[in-house]
Coordinates of C-alpha atoms in Angstrom, one line a residue:
M1 CA -7.0 17.9 0.0
R2 CA -7.7 14.9 2.0
T3 CA -5.3 11.9 1.2
I4 CA -7.2 8.0 0.7
I5 CA -5.7 5.3 1.2
T6 CA -7.8 2.3 -0.3
L7 CA -6.7 -1.0 -2.2
A8 CA -7.3 -2.2 -5.1
G9 CA -6.8 -5.8 -8.1
Q10 CA -8.1 -7.9 -9.0
D11 CA -9.0 -9.5 -6.0
V12 CA -10.6 -6.3 -3.7
G13 CA -14.1 -7.3 -4.1
L14 CA -13.1 -10.4 -2.1
V15 CA -12.4 -8.0 0.5
S16 CA -15.5 -7.2 3.5
E17 CA -15.9 -4.0 4.9
K18 CA -14.3 -5.0 7.8
D19 CA -10.8 -6.5 6.3
M20 CA -10.9 -2.8 3.8
A21 CA -11.0 -0.9 7.2
R22 CA -8.0 -2.7 9.2
A23 CA -6.5 -2.6 5.7
I24 CA -6.2 1.1 5.3
E25 CA -5.4 1.7 9.1
A26 CA -3.0 -0.7 8.4
A27 CA -1.0 0.8 5.9
A28 CA -1.7 4.2 7.6
E29 CA -0.2 4.1 10.7
V30 CA 3.4 2.7 8.8
F31 CA 3.1 6.2 6.9
A32 CA 2.8 8.0 10.0
Q33 CA 5.7 5.9 12.0
H34 CA 8.2 7.5 9.2
G35 CA 6.2 10.8 9.4
A36 CA 6.1 9.7 4.9
D37 CA 3.5 11.4 3.1
P38 CA 1.9 8.5 1.3
M39 CA 1.3 10.7 -1.7
A40 CA 5.2 11.0 -2.1
C41 CA 5.2 7.5 -1.5
E42 CA 3.2 6.1 -3.9
I43 CA 5.7 8.9 -6.8
A44 CA 8.6 7.6 -5.6
N45 CA 7.5 3.6 -5.8
Q46 CA 5.5 4.1 -9.4
K47 CA 9.1 6.4 -10.4
Q48 CA 10.7 3.4 -9.5
Y49 CA 8.7 0.6 -11.7
S50 CA 9.5 2.7 -14.8
D51 CA 12.9 2.7 -14.8
A52 CA 13.7 6.1 -14.4
E53 CA 16.7 6.7 -11.9
I54 CA 15.7 7.4 -8.2
T55 CA 17.3 9.3 -5.0
Q56 CA 18.3 8.4 -2.4
E57 CA 15.1 9.9 -0.8
E58 CA 12.7 8.4 -2.9
A59 CA 14.1 4.9 -2.3
L60 CA 13.4 5.1 1.3
L61 CA 10.0 6.1 0.2
C62 CA 9.7 3.2 -1.8
V63 CA 10.6 1.3 1.2
I64 CA 7.8 2.5 3.4
W65 CA 5.6 1.9 0.6
E66 CA 6.6 -1.6 0.5
E67 CA 6.2 -1.5 4.4
A68 CA 2.4 -0.5 3.6
N69 CA 1.9 -2.5 1.1
Y70 CA 2.8 -5.4 2.6
A71 CA 0.4 -4.0 6.5
A72 CA -2.7 -3.3 4.1
W73 CA -2.4 -7.1 2.1
H74 CA -1.7 -8.6 5.1
K75 CA -4.7 -7.3 7.1
A76 CA -7.0 -7.4 4.0
T77 CA -6.2 -11.1 3.6
I78 CA -5.4 -13.0 6.9
G79 CA -6.7 -15.9 7.0
W80 CA -7.1 -16.7 2.8
M81 CA -5.8 -19.7 2.7
S82 CA -5.0 -18.8 -0.5
R83 CA -1.2 -16.2 -1.3
D84 CA -1.1 -16.0 -5.1
I85 CA -4.0 -12.3 -4.2
D86 CA -3.5 -9.7 -6.9
L87 CA -4.6 -7.0 -4.1
Y88 CA -2.5 -3.5 -4.0
L89 CA -1.9 -0.8 -2.2
M90 CA -3.2 2.6 -3.7
V91 CA -3.3 6.3 -2.6
R92 CA -4.9 9.0 -4.4
N93 CA -5.7 12.9 -3.9

């Protein structure tokens, strides 16, 4: 099954195709650097925000998720005047 990385959020329509591609590439690079499965990272992140107890491994996946999310957000919004932007990483199969 192929994993699809994309951006979502209220402001996703403001992201150009070129910046979207850069954002997805930046996130994919973070996952690859850590040898982490993007879907496993997203699941751990969702579990964390549901106030469920997470394991040490899941906590590490959450850190990787946040790093990838920031990398994508930063690439997508480079040069934007505002930083109050609703834009976040989303992974699906």
